[in-house]
Short mmCIF file of C-alpha atoms in Angstrom, two decimals:
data_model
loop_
_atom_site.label_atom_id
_atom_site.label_comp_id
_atom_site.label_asym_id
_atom_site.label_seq_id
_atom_site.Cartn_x
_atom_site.Cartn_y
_atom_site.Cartn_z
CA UNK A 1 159.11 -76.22 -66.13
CA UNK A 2 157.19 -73.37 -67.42
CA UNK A 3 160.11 -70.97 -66.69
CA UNK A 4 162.15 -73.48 -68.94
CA UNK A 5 159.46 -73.45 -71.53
CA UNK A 6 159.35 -69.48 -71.18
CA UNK A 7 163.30 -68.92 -71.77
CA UNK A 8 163.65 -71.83 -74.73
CA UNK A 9 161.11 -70.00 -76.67
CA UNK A 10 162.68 -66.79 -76.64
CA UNK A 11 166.25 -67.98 -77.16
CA UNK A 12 164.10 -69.90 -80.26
CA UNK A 13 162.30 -66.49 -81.40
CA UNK A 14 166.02 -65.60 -82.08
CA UNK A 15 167.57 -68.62 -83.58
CA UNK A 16 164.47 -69.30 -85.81
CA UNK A 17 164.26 -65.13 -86.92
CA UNK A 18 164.77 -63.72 -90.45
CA UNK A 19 168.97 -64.78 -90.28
CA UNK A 20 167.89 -68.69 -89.63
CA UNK A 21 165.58 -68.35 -92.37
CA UNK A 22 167.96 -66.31 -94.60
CA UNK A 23 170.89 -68.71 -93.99
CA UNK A 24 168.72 -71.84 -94.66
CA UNK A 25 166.43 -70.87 -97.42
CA UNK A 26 169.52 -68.76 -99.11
CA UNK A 27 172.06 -71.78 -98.80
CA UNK A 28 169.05 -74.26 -100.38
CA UNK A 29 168.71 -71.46 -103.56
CA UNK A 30 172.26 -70.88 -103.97
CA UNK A 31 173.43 -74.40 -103.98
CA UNK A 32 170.27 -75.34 -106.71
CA UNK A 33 171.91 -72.63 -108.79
CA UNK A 34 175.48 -72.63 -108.66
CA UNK A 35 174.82 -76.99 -108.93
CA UNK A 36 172.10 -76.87 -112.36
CA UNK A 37 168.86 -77.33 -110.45
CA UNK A 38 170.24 -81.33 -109.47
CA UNK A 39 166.67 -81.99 -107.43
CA UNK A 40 165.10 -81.84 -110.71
CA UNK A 41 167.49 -83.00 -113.20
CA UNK A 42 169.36 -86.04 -111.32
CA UNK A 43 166.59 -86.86 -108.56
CA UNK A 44 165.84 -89.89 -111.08
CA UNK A 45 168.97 -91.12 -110.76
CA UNK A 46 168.62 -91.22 -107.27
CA UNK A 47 165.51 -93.38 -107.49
CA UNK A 48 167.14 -95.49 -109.97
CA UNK A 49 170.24 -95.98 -107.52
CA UNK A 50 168.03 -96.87 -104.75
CA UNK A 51 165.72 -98.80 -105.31
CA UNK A 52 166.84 -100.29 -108.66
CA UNK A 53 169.26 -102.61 -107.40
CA UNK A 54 167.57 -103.69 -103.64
CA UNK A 55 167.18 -106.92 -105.06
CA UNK A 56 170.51 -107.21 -106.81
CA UNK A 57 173.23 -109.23 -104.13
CA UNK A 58 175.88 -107.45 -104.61
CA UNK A 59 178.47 -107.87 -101.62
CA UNK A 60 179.27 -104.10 -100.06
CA UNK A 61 182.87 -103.91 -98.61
CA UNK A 62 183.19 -104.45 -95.05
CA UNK A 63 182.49 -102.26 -92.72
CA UNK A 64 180.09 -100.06 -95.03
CA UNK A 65 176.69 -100.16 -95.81
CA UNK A 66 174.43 -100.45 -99.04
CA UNK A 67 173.47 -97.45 -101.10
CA UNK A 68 170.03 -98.51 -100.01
CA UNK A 69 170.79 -99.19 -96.59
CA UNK A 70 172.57 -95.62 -96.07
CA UNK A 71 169.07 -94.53 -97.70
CA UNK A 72 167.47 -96.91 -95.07
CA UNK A 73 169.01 -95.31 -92.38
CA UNK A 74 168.96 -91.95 -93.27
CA UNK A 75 165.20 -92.03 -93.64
CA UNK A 76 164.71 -94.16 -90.65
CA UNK A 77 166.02 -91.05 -88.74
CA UNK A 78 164.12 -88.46 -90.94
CA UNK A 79 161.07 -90.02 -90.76
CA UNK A 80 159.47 -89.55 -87.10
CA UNK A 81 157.37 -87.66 -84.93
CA UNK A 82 158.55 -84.47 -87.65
CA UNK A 83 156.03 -86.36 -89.88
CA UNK A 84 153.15 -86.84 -87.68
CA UNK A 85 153.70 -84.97 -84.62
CA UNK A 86 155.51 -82.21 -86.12
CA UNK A 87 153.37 -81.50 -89.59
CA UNK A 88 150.37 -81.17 -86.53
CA UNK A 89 152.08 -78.80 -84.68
CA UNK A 90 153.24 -76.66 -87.66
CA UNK A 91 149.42 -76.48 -88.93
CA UNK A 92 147.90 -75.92 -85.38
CA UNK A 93 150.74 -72.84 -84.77
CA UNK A 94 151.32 -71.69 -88.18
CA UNK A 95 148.22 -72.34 -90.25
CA UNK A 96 147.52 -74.47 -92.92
CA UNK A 97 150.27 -72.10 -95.01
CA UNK A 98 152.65 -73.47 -93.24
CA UNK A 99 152.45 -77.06 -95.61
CA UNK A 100 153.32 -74.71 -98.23
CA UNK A 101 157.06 -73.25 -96.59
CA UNK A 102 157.47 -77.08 -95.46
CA UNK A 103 157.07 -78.08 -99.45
CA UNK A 104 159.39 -75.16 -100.11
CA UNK A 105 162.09 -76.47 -97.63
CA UNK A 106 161.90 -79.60 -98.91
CA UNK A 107 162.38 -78.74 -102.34
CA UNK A 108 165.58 -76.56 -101.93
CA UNK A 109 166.53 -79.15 -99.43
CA UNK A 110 167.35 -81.61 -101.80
CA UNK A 111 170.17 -79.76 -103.42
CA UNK A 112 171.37 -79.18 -100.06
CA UNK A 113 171.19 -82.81 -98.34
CA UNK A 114 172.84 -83.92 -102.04
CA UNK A 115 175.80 -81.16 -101.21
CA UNK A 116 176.01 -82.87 -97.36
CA UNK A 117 176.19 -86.52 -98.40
CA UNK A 118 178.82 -85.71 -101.76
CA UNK A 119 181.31 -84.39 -99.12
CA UNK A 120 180.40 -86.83 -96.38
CA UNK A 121 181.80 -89.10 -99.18
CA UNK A 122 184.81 -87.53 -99.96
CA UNK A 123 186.00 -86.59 -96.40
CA UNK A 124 185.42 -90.13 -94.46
CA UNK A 125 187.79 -92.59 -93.17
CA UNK A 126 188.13 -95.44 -91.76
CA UNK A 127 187.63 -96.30 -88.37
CA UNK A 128 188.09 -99.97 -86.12
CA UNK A 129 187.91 -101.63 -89.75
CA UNK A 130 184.75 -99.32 -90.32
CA UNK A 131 183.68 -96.61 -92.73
CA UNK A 132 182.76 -93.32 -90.75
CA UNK A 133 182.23 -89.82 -92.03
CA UNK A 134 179.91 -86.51 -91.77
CA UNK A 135 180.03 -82.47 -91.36
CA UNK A 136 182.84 -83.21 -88.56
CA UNK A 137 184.62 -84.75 -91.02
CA UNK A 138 184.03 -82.34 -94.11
CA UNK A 139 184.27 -79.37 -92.00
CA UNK A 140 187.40 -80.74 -90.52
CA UNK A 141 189.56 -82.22 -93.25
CA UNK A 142 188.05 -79.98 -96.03
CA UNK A 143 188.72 -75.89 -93.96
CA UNK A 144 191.94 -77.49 -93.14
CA UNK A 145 192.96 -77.63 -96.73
CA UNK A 146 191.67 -74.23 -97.57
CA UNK A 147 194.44 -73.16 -95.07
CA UNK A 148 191.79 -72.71 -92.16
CA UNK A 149 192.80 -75.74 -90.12
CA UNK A 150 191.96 -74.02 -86.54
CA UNK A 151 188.30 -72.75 -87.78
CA UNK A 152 187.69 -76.00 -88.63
CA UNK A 153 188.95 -78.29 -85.99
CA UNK A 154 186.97 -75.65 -83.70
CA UNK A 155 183.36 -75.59 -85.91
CA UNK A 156 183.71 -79.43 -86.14
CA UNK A 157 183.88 -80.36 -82.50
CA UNK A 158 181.26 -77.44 -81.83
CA UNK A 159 178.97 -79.72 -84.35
CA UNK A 160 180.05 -82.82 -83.27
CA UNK A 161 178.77 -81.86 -79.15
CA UNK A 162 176.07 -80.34 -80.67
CA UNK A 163 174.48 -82.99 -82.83
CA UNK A 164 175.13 -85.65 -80.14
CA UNK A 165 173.27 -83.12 -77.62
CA UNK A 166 170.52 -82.34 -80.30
CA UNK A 167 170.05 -86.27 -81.73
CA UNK A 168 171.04 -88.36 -79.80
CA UNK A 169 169.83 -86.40 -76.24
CA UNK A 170 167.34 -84.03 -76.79
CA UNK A 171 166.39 -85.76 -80.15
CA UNK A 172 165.56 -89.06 -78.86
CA UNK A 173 163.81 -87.25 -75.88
CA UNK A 174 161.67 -86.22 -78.70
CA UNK A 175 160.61 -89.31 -79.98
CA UNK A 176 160.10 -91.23 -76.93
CA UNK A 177 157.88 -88.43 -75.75
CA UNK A 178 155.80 -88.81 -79.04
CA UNK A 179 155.44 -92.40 -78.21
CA UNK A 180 154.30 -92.49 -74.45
CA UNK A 181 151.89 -89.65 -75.47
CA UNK A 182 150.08 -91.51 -78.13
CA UNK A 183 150.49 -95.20 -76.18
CA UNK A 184 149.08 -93.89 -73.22
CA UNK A 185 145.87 -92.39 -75.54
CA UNK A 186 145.50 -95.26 -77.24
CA UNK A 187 146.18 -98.06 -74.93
CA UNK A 188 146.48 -96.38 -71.82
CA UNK A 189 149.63 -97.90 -71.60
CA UNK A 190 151.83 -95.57 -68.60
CA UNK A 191 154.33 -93.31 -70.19
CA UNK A 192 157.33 -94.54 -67.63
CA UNK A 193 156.85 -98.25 -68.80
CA UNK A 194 156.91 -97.42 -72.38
CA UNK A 195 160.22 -95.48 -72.18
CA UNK A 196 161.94 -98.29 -69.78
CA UNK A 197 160.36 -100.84 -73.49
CA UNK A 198 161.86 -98.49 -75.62
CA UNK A 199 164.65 -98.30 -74.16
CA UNK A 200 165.30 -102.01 -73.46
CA UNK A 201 164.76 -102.86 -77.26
CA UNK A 202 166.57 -100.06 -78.81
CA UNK A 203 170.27 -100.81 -76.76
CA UNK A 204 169.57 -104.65 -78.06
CA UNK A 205 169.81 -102.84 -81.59
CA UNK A 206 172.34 -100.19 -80.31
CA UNK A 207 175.22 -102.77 -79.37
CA UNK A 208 174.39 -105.10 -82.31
CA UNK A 209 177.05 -101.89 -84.56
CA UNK A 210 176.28 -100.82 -88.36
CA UNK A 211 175.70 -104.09 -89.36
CA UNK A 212 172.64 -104.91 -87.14
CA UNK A 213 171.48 -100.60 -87.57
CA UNK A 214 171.56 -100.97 -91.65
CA UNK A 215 169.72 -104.30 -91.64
CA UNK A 216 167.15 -103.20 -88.99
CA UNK A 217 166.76 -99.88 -91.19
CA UNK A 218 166.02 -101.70 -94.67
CA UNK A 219 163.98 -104.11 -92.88
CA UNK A 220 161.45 -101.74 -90.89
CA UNK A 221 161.48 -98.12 -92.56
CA UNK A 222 160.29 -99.24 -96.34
CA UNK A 223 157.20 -101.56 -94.82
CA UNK A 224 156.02 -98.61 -91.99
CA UNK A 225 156.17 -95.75 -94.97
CA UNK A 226 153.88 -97.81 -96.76
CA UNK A 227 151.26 -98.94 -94.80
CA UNK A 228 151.18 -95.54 -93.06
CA UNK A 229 151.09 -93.66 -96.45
CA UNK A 230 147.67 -96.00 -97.04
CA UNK A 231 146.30 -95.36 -93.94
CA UNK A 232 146.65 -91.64 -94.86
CA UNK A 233 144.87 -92.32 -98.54
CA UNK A 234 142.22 -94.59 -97.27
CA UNK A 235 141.15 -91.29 -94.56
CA UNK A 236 141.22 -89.30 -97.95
CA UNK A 237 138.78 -91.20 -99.47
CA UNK A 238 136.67 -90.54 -96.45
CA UNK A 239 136.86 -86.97 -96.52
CA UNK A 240 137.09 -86.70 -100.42
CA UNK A 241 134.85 -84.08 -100.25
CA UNK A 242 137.46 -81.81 -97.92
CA UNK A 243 140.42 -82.28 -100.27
CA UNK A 244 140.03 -79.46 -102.92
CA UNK A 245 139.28 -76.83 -100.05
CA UNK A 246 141.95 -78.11 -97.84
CA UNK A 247 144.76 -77.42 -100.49
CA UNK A 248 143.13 -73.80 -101.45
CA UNK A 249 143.67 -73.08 -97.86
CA UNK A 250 147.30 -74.46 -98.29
CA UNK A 251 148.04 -71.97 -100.46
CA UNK A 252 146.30 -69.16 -99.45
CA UNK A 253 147.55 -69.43 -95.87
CA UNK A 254 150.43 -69.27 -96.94
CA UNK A 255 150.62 -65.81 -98.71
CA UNK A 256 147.91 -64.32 -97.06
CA UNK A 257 147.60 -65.79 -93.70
CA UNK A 258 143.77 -65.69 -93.51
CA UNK A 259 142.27 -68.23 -91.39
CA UNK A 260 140.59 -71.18 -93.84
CA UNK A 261 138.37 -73.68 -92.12
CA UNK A 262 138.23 -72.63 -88.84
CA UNK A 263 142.16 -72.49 -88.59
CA UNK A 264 143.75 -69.81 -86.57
CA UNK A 265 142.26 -66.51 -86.80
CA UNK A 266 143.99 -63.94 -88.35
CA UNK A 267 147.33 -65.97 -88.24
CA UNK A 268 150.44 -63.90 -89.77
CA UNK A 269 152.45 -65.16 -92.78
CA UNK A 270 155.63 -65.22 -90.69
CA UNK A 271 154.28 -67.44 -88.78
CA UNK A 272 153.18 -70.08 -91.63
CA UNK A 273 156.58 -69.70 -92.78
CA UNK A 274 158.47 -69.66 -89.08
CA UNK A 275 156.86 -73.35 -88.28
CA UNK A 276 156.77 -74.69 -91.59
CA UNK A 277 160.16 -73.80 -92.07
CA UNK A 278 161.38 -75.35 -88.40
CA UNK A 279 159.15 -78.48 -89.22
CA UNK A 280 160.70 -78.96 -92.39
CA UNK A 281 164.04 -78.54 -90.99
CA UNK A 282 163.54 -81.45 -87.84
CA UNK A 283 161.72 -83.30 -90.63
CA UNK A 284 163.85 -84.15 -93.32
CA UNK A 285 166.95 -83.07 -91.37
CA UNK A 286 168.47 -81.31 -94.95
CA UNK A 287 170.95 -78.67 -93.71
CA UNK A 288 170.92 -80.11 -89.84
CA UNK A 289 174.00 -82.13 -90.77
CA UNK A 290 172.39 -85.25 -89.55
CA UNK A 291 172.05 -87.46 -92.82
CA UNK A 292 175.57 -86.98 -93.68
CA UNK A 293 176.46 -89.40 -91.21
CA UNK A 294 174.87 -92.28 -93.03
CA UNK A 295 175.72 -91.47 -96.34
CA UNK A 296 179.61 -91.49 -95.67
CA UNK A 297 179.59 -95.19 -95.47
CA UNK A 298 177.99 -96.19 -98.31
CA UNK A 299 179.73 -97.96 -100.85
CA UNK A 300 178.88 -96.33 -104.25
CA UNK A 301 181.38 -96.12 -107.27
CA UNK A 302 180.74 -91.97 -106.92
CA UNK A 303 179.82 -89.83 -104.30
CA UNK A 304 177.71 -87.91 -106.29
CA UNK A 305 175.49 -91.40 -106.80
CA UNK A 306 174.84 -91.09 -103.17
CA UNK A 307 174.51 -87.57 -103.35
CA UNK A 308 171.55 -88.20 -105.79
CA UNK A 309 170.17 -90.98 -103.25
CA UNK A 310 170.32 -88.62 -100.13
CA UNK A 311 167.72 -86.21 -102.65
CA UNK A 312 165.33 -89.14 -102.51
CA UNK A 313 165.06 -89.43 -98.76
CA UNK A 314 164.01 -85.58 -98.70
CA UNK A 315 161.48 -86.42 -101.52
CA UNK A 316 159.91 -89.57 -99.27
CA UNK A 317 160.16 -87.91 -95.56
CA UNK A 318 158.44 -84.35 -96.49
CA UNK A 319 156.43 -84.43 -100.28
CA UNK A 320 155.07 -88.31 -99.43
CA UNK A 321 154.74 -88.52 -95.63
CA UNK A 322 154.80 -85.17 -94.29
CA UNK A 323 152.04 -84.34 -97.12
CA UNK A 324 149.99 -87.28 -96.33
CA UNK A 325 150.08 -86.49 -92.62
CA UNK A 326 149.35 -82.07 -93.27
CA UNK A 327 145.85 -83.69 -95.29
CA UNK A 328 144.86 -86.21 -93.02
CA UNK A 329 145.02 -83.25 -90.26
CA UNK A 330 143.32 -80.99 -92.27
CA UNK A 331 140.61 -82.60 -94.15
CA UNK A 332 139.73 -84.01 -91.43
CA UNK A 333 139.23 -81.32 -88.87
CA UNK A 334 141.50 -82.27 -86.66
CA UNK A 335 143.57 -78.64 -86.46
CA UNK A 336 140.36 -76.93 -85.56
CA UNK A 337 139.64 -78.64 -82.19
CA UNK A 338 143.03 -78.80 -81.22
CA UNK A 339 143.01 -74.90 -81.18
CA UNK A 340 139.96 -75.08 -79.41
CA UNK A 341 141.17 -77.81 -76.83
CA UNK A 342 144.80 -76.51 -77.13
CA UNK A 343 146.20 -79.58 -77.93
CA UNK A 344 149.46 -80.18 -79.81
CA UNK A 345 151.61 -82.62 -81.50
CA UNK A 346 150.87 -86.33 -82.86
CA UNK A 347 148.10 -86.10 -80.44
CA UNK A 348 146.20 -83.93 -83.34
CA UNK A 349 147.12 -86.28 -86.17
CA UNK A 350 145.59 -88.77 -83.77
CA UNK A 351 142.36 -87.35 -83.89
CA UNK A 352 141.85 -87.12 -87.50
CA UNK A 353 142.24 -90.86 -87.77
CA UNK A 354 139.62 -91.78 -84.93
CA UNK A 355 137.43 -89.20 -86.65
CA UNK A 356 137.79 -91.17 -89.83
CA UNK A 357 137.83 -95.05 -87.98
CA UNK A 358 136.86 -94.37 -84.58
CA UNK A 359 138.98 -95.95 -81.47
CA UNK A 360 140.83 -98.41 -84.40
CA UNK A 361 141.94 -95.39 -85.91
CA UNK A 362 143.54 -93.77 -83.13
CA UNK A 363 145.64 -97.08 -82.43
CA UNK A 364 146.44 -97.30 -85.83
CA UNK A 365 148.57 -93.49 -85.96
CA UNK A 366 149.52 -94.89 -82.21
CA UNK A 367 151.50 -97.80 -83.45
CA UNK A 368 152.65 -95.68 -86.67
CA UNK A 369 154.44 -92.99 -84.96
CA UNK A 370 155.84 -96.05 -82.40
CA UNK A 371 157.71 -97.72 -85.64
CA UNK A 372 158.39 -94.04 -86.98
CA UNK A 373 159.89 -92.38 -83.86
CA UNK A 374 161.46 -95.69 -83.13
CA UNK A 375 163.67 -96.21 -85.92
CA UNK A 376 164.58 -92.21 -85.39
CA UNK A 377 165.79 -93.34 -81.94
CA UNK A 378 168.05 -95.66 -84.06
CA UNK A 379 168.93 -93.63 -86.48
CA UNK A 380 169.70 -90.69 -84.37
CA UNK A 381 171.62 -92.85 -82.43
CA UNK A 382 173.81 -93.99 -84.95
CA UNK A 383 174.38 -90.47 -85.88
CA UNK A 384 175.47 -89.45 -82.52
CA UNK A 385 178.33 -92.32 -82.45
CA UNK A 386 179.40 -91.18 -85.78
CA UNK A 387 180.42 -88.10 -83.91
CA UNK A 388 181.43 -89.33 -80.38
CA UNK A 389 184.60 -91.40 -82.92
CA UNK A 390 185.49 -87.98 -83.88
CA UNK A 391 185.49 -86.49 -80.42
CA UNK A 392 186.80 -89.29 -78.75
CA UNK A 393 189.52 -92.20 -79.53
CA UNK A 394 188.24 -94.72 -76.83
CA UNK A 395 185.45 -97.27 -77.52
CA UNK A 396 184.66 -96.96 -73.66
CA UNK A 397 183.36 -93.68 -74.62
CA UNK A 398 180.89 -95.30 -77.33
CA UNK A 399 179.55 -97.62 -74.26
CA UNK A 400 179.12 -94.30 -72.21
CA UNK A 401 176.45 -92.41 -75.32
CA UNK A 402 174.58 -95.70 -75.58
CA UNK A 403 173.81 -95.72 -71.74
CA UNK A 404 173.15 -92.14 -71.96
CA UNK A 405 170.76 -92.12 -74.50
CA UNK A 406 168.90 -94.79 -73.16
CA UNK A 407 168.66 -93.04 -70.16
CA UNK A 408 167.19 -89.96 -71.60
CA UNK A 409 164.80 -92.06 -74.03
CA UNK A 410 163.28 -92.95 -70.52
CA UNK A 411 163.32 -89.47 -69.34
CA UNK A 412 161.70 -87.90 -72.50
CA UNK A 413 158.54 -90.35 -72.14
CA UNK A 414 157.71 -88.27 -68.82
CA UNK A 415 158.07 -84.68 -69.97
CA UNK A 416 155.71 -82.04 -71.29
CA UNK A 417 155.95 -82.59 -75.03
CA UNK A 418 155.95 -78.05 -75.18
CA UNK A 419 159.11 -78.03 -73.62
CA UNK A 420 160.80 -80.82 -75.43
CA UNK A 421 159.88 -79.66 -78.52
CA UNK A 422 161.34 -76.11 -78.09
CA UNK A 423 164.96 -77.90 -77.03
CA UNK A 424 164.90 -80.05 -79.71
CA UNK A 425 164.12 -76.47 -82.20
CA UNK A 426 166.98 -74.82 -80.39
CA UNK A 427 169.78 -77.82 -80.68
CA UNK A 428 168.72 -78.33 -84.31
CA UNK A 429 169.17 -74.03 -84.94
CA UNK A 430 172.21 -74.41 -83.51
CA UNK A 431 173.71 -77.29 -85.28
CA UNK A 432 172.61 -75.88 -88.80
CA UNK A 433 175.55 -73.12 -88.46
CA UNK A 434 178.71 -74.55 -88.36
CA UNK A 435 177.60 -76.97 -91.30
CA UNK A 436 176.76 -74.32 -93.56
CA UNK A 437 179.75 -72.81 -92.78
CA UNK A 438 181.02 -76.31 -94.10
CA UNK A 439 179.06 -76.31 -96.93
CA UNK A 440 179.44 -72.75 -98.28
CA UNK A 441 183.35 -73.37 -98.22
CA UNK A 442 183.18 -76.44 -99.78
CA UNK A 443 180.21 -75.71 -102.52
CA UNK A 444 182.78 -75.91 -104.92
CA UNK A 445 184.32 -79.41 -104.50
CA UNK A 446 180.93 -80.44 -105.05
CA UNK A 447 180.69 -79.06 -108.62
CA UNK A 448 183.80 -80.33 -109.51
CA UNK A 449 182.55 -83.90 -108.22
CA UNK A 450 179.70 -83.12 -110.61
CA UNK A 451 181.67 -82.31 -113.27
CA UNK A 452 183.75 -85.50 -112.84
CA UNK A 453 181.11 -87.73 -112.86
CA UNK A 454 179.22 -86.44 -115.98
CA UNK A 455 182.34 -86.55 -117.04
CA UNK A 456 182.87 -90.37 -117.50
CA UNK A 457 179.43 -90.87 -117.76
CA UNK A 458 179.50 -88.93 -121.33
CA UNK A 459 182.83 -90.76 -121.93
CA UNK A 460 181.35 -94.53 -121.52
CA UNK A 461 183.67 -95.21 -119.10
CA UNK A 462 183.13 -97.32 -116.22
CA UNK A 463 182.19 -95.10 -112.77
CA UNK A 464 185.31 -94.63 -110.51
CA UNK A 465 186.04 -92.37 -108.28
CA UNK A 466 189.70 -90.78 -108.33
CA UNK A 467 189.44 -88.29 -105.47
CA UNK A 468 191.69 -89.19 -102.58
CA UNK A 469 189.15 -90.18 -99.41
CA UNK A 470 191.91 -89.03 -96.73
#
């Protein structure tokens, strides 16, 4: 396993180098341009379209989802072990600095996951009576009219294997691991029987289709966000005194890489930005081509409403919970003696909370991260048999991925959380390129979606969407 561990971090040291960053970071700034800055001037809109109208009954067209419940589902996969596990790891290997390039990420992200879930929308189809879309789709459908049908058939089934490798595999190995970790800390319940629960509850969700996914999604995510968000403040208030030094050493970690608090000595700015950056990325998933999947099936009057939607899951997964979760491990100490224990991963953010509430605390983040990394094993799921339609005509193949990921949610609970991380780093690198291959070629639909829909909103007109779908 160490041998593993070994070769997965250099092939990682690669993928996650200066062109990772450039192609990320660069696609984020360019798209905020060349779109007017739309995290900032339409991210209201995006609040207004989901959560405005979750008590409104308003019957969606079969085989599609809610606005909300795309939302639901999107941030049911975003939000997971990235949050808790992840925002630990990033300040225990990067520095405190690191929060800084995850804020960063997130805040260019937003113009990207709006650019994913706009063309998710114009690309899908319909599938078994269902709605189905995503970069396989758009990268598909949308090279093919710019005269580069081969390129894109090819980069679409490359993305397609990968992201049901990288979610649905590796992904969920992920957050079963996180689970069985923190269980068997908290309750000392044994890693192998928590993977065989997991995995029994999550195919009863898994067979139950979209229908029983979305309603599972805007059920669970909105209600664990919450209560874990005031756990977070209510271990602020203990540490009060912590909070003004804590974000001084945000920032100054982040340009000058000096160890603040007892972080790591001496720790280099690259690597603030390396694991903040990498974080961000398996965090809120913008640029991974994950989301996209999700957002297809929504049934909006615009795609550029949902676009404006996807921004607000970026704003909730990384500024609310990955923020809460980066103070709660700093303030409270928690970074400094898992350097000096060598500990990593939710196990950290665990020990901030018993330092705040003693033993209740710990089982507190425990059964957190178990609704968080669980409704990513949903999520993630769904994602991956978004995909596994485009690769493969036969639903036999659909019973096939559920069995498989089941089996490797079991598997993941008995690994060395090192190793699985670093997999689930390399998948995600590797799925990022042929969607911003996707995206760059298509940037332009996606202003003249824009366009349309300010368009007829300046005009009075009712919303309608006049691009063909297929």
């Amino acid at each position: 396993m160490e041998g593993l561990l070994n070769v997965v971090k250099s092939i990682n040291a690669v993928l996650w180098g200066p062109p990772m960053m450039i192609l990320l970071v660069g696609f984020g700034v360019l798209s905020t341009l060349y779109l007017g800055f739309p995290q900032f001037r339409r991210l209201g809109l995006g609040f207004k379209e989901s959560f405005g109208k979750i008590f409104v009954k308003d019957e969606n067209k079969e085989g599609s989802m809610s606005s909300f419940q795309s939302l639901a589902t999107a941030v049911a996969a975003q939000v997971g072990t990235g949050n808790i596990g992840g925002v630990a790891t990033a300040i225990v290997s990067g520095g405190p600095g690191a929060i800084f390039w995850m804020w960063i990420v997130a805040i260019l992200g937003m113009s990207t996951i709006s650019v994913e879930a706009i063309l998710a929308q114009k690309y899908r189809e319909t599938k078994d009576g269902q709605l189905v879309g995503g970069p396989a789709y758009y990268i598909s459908k949308g090279l093919s009219e710019k005269g580069l049908g081969g390129l894109g058939k090819g980069l679409a089934t490359f993305f397609a294997i990968m992201i049901v490798i990288a979610l649905g595999f590796v992904g969920n190995m992920v957050q079963s691991n996180s689970i069985a970790s923190v269980m068997e800390s908290a309750f000392g319940i044994n890693p192998l029987v928590m993977g065989l629960v997991l995995a029994v509850f999550a195919g009863l969700i898994f067979i139950g289709g979209m229908g029983r996914i979305a309603k599972f999604a805007e059920l669970v995510v909105p209600i664990m966000a919450l209560v874990y968000v005031i756990g977070s403040i209510a271990l602020l208030i203990r540490f009060s005194d912590m909070i003004g030094p804590v974000v001084s050493a945000i920032f100054k970690g982040a340009f000058t890489g000096e160890a603040v608090l007892g972080g790591l000595a001496g720790v280099a700015v690259k690597n603030a930005i390396r694991y903040g950056v990498a974080r961000g990325l398996f965090s809120n998933e913008a640029g991974m081509g994950s989301t996209p999947n999700s957002h297809a099936v929504a049934d909006v009057a615009h795609p550029v409403i949902q676009g404006t939607v996807a921004m607000v899951g970026v704003f909730i997964d990384t500024i609310i919970v990955c923020t809460a979760t980066a103070m709660v491990v700093l303030v409270s100490g928690a970074n400094v003696a898992a350097i000096e224990q060598n500990l990593n991963g939710p196990v950290v953010t665990q020990m901030a909370f018993e330092a705040a509430f003693g033993t209740i605390g710990g089982q507190f983040l425990a059964i957190a991260l178990m609704f968080f990394a669980f409704t990513t094993v949903v999520g993630w799921y769904y994602f991956g048999e978004s995909n596994m339609k485009f690769l493969f005509k036969s639903k036999g193949a659909i019973r096939v991925y559920q069995a498989v990921v089941l089996i490797f949610v079991v598997l993941g609970s008995t690994l060395h959380v090192d190793v699985v991380w670093e997999l689930a780093d390399m998948f995600n690198a590797i799925m990022v390129i042929p969607n911003i291959i996707g995206l760059v070629v298509l940037l332009k639909h996606v202003k003249n979606m824009y366009m349309d829909y300010d368009k007829q909103v300046q005009s009075g007109q009712a919303l309608h969407y006049h691009y063909k779908y297929q």
